[in-house]
PDB file of C-alpha atoms and ligand atoms in Angstrom:
ATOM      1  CA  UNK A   1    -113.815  77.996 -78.256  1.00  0.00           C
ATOM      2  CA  UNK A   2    -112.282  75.299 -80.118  1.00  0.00           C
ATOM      3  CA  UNK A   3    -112.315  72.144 -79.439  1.00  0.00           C
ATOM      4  CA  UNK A   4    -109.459  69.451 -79.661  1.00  0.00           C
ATOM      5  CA  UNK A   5    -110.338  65.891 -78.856  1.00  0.00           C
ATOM      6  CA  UNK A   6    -107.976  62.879 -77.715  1.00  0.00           C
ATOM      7  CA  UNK A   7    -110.402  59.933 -78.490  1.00  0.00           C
ATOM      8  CA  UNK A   8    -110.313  60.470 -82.462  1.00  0.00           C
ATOM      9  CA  UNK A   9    -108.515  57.605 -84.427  1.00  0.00           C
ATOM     10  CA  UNK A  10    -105.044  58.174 -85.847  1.00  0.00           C
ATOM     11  CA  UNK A  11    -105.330  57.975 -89.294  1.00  0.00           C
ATOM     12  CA  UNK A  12    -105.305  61.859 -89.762  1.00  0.00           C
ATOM     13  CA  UNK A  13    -101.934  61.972 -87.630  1.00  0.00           C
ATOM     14  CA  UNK A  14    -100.209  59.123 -89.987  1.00  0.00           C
ATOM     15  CA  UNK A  15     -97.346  59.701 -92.586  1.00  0.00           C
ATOM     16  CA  UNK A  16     -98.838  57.712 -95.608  1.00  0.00           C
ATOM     17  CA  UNK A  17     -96.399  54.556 -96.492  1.00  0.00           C
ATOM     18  CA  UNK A  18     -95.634  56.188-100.309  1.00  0.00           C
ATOM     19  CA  UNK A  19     -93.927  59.067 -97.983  1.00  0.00           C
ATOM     20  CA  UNK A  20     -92.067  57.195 -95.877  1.00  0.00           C
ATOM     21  CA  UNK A  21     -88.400  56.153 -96.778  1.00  0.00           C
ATOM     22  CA  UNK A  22     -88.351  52.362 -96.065  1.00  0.00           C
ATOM     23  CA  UNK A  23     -86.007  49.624 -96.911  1.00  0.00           C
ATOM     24  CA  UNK A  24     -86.588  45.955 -97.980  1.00  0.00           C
ATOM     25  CA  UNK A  25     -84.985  42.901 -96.117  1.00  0.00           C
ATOM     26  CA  UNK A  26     -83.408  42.024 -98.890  1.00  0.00           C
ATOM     27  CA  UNK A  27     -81.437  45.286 -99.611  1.00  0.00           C
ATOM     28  CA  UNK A  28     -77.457  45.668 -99.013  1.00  0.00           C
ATOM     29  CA  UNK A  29     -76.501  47.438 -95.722  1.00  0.00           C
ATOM     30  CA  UNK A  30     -74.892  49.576 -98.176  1.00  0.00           C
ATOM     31  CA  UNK A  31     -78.277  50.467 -99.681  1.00  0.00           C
ATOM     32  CA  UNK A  32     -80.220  51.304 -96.108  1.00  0.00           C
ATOM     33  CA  UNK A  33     -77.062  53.164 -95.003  1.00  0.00           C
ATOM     34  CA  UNK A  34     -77.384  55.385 -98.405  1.00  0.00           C
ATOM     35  CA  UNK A  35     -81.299  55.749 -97.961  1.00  0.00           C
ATOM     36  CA  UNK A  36     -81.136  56.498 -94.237  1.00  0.00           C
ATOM     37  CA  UNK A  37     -78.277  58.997 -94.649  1.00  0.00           C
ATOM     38  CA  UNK A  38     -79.835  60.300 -97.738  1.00  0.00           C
ATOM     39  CA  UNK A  39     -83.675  60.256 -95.853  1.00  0.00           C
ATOM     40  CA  UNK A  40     -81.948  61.912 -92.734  1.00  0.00           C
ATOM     41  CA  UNK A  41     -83.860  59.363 -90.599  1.00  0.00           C
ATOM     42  CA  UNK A  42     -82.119  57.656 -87.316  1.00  0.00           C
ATOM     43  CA  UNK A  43     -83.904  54.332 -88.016  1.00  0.00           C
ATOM     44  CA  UNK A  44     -86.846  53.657 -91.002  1.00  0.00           C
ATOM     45  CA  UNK A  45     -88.819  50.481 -91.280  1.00  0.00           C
ATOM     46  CA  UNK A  46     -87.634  47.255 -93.532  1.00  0.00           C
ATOM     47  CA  UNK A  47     -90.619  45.337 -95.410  1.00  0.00           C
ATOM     48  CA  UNK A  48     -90.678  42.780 -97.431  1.00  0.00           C
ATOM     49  CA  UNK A  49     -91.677  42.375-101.710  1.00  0.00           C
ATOM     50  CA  UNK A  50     -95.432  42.471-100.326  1.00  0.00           C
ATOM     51  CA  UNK A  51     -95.416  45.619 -98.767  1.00  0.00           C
ATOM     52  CA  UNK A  52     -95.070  43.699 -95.328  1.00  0.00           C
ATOM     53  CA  UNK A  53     -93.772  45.060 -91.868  1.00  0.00           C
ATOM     54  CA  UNK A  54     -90.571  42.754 -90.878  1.00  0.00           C
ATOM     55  CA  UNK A  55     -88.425  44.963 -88.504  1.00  0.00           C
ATOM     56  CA  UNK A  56     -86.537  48.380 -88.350  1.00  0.00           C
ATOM     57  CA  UNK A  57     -82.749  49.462 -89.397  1.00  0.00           C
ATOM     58  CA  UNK A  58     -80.853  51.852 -87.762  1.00  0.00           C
ATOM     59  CA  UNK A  59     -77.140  53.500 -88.576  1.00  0.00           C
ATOM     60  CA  UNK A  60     -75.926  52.099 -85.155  1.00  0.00           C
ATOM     61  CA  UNK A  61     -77.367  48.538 -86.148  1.00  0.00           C
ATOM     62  CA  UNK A  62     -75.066  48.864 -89.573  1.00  0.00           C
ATOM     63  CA  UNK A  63     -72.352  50.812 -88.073  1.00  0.00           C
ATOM     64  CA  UNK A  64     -72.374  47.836 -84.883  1.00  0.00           C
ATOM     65  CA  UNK A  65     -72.723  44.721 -87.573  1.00  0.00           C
ATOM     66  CA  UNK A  66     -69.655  46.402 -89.568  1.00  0.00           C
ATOM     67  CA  UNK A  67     -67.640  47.599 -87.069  1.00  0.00           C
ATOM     68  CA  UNK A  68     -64.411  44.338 -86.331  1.00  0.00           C
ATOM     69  CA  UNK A  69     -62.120  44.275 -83.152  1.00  0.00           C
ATOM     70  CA  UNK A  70     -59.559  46.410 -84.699  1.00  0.00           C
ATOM     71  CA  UNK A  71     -61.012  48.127 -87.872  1.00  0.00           C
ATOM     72  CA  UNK A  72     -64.198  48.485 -89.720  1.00  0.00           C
ATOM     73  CA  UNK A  73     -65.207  45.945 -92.370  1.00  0.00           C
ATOM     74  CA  UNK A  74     -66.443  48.217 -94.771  1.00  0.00           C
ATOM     75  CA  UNK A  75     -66.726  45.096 -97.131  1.00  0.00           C
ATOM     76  CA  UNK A  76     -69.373  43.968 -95.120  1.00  0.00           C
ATOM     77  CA  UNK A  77     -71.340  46.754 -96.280  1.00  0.00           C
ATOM     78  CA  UNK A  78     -72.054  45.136 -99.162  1.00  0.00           C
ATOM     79  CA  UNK A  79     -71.772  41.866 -98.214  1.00  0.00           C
ATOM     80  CA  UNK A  80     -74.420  41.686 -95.883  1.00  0.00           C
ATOM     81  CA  UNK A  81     -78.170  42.188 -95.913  1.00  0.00           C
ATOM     82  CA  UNK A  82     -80.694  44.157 -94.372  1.00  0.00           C
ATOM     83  CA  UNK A  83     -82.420  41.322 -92.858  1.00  0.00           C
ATOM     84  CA  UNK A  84     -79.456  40.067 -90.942  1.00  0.00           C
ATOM     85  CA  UNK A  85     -78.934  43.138 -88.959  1.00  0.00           C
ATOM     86  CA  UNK A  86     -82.343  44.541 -88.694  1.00  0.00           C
ATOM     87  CA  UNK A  87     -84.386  44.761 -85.316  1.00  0.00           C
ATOM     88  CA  UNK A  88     -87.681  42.485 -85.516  1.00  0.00           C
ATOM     89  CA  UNK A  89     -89.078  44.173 -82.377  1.00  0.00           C
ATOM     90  CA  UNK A  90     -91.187  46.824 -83.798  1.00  0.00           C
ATOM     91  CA  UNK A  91     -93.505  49.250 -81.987  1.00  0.00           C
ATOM     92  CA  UNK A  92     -96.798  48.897 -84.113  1.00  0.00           C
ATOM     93  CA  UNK A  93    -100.288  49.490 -84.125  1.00  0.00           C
ATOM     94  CA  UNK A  94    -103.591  49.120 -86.170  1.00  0.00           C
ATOM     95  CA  UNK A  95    -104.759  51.622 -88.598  1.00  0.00           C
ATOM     96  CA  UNK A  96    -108.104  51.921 -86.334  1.00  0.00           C
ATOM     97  CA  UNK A  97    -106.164  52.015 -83.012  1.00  0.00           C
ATOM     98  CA  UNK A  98    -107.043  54.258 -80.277  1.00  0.00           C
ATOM     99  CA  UNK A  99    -105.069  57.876 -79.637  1.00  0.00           C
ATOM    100  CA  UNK A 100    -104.033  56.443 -76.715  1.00  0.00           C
ATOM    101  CA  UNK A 101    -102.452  53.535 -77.083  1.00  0.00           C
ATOM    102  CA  UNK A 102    -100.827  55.726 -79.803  1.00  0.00           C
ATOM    103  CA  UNK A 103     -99.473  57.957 -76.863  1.00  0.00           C
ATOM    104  CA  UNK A 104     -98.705  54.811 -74.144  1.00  0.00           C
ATOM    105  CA  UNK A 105     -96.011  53.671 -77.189  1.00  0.00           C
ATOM    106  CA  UNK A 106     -94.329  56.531 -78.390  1.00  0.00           C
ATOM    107  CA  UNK A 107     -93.401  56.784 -74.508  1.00  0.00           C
ATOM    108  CA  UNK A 108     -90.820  54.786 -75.740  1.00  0.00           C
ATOM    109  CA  UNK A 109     -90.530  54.547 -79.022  1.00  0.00           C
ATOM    110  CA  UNK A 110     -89.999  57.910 -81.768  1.00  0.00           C
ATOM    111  CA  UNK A 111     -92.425  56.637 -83.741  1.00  0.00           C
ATOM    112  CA  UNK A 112     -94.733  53.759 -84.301  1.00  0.00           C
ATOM    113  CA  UNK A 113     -95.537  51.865 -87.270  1.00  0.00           C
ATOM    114  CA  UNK A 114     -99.174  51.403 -88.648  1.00  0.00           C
ATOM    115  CA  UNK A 115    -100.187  47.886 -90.515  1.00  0.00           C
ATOM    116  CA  UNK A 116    -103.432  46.377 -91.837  1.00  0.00           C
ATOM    117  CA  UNK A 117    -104.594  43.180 -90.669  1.00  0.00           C
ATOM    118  CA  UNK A 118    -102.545  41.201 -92.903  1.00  0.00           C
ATOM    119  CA  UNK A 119     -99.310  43.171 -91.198  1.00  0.00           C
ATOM    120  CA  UNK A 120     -99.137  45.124 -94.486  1.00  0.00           C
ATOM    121  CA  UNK A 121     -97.210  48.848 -94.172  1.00  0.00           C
ATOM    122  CA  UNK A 122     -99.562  51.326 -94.883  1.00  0.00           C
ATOM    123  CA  UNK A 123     -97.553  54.662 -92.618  1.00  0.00           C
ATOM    124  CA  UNK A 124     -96.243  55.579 -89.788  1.00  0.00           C
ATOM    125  CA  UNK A 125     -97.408  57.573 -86.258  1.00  0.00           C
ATOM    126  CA  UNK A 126     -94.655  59.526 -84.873  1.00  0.00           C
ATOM    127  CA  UNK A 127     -94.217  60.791 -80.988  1.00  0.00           C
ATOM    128  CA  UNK A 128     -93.962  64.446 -82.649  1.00  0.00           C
ATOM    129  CA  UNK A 129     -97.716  64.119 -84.290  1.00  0.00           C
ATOM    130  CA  UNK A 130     -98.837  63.120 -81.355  1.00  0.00           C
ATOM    131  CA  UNK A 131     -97.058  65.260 -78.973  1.00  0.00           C
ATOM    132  CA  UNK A 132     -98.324  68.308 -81.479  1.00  0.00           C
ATOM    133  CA  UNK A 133    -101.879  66.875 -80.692  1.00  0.00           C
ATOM    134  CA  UNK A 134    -101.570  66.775 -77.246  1.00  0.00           C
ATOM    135  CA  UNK A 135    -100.277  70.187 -77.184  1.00  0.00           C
ATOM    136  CA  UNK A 136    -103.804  71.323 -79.072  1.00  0.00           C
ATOM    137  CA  UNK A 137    -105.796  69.447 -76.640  1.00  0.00           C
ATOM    138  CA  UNK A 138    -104.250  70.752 -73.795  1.00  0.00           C
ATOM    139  CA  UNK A 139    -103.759  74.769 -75.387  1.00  0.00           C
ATOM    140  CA  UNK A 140    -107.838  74.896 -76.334  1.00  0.00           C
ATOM    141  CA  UNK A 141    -109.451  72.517 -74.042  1.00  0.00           C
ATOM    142  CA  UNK A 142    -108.201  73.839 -70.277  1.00  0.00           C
TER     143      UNK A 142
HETATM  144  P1  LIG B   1     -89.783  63.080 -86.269  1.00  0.00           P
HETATM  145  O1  LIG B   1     -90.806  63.087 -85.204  1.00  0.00           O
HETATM  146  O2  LIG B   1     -90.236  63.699 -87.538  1.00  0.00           O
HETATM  147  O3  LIG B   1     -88.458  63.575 -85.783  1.00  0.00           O
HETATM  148  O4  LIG B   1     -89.568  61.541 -86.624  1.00  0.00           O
HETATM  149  C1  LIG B   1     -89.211  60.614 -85.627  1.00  0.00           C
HETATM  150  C2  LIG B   1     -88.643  59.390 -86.281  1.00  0.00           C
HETATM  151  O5  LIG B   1     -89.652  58.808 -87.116  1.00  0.00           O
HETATM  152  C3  LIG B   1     -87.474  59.663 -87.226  1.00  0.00           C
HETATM  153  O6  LIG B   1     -86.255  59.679 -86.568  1.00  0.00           O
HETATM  154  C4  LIG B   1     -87.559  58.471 -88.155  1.00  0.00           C
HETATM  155  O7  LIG B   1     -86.979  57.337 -87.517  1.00  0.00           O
HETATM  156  C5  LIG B   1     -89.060  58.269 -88.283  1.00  0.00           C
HETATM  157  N1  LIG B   1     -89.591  58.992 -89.447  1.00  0.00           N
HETATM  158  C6  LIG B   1     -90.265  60.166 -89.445  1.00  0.00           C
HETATM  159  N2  LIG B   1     -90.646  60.515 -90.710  1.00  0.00           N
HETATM  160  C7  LIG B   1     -90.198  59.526 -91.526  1.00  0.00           C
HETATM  161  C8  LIG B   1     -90.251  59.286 -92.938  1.00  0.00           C
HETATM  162  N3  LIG B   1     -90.863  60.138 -93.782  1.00  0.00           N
HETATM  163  N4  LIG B   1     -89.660  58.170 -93.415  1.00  0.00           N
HETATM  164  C9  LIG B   1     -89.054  57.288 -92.581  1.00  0.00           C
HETATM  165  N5  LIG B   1     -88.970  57.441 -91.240  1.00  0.00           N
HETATM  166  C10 LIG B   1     -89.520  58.552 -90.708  1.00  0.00           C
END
């Protein structure tokens, strides 16, 4: 029978950085909401020039900094900046991490991103690659 094991690494579950639509801190919220509208994607990560993991953006993070007591502020769209906005409490994990810690985070987050040891991007693990994985383990192994 085959056999599907838990305690391999998670490289082979990640979504390579050069597929995954990512903004810079830098950027317009007019640019992420155009890339995350564009990508599909609830919430992709922000970096900086060097390829380095500073935070996530979400539409309800623009839609909440644009959005004034009686009207939205659609000039604020380009007015503002990524890196004013963005969330800097990101859900990440080393390239060489363990499955399971893998699993324990995507409890609570949709997906989790994956830096070297200088916190540079290199992809991203999400709940559904792991879920899939679980679903092997548990379809050939019991
Ligand atoms: P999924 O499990 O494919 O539904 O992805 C869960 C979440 O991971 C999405 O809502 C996005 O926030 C993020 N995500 C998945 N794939 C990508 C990608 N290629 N680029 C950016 N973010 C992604």
């Amino acid at each position: 029978m085959k056999q599907v094991s838990l305690d391999n690494g998670i490289e082979k579950l990640m979504i390579p950085g050069s597929k995954v639509a990512i903004v810079q801190e830098g950027n317009s919220l007019e640019h992420a909401l155009l890339v995350l509208t564009k990508s599909g994607y609830s919430a992709i990560p922000v970096l900086d020039r060097e390829y380095k993991l500073k935070g996530l953006i979400s539409m309800s993070l623009i839609l909440d900094a644009i959005l004034g007591i009686e009207k939205i502020e659609y000039e604020k769209l380009s007015e503002m900046k990524v890196e004013e906005v963005m969330n800097r409490k990101v859900a990440w994990m080393r390239e060489n991490g363990s499955f399971f810690r893998g699993l324990e985070l995507s409890i609570n987050h949709p997906f989790l991103c994956i830096v070297d040891e200088n916190n540079t991007f290199i992809g991203i693990l999400t709940r559904k690659s792991i879920l899939a994985q679980v679903h092997n383990y548990l379809k050939f192994n019991t």
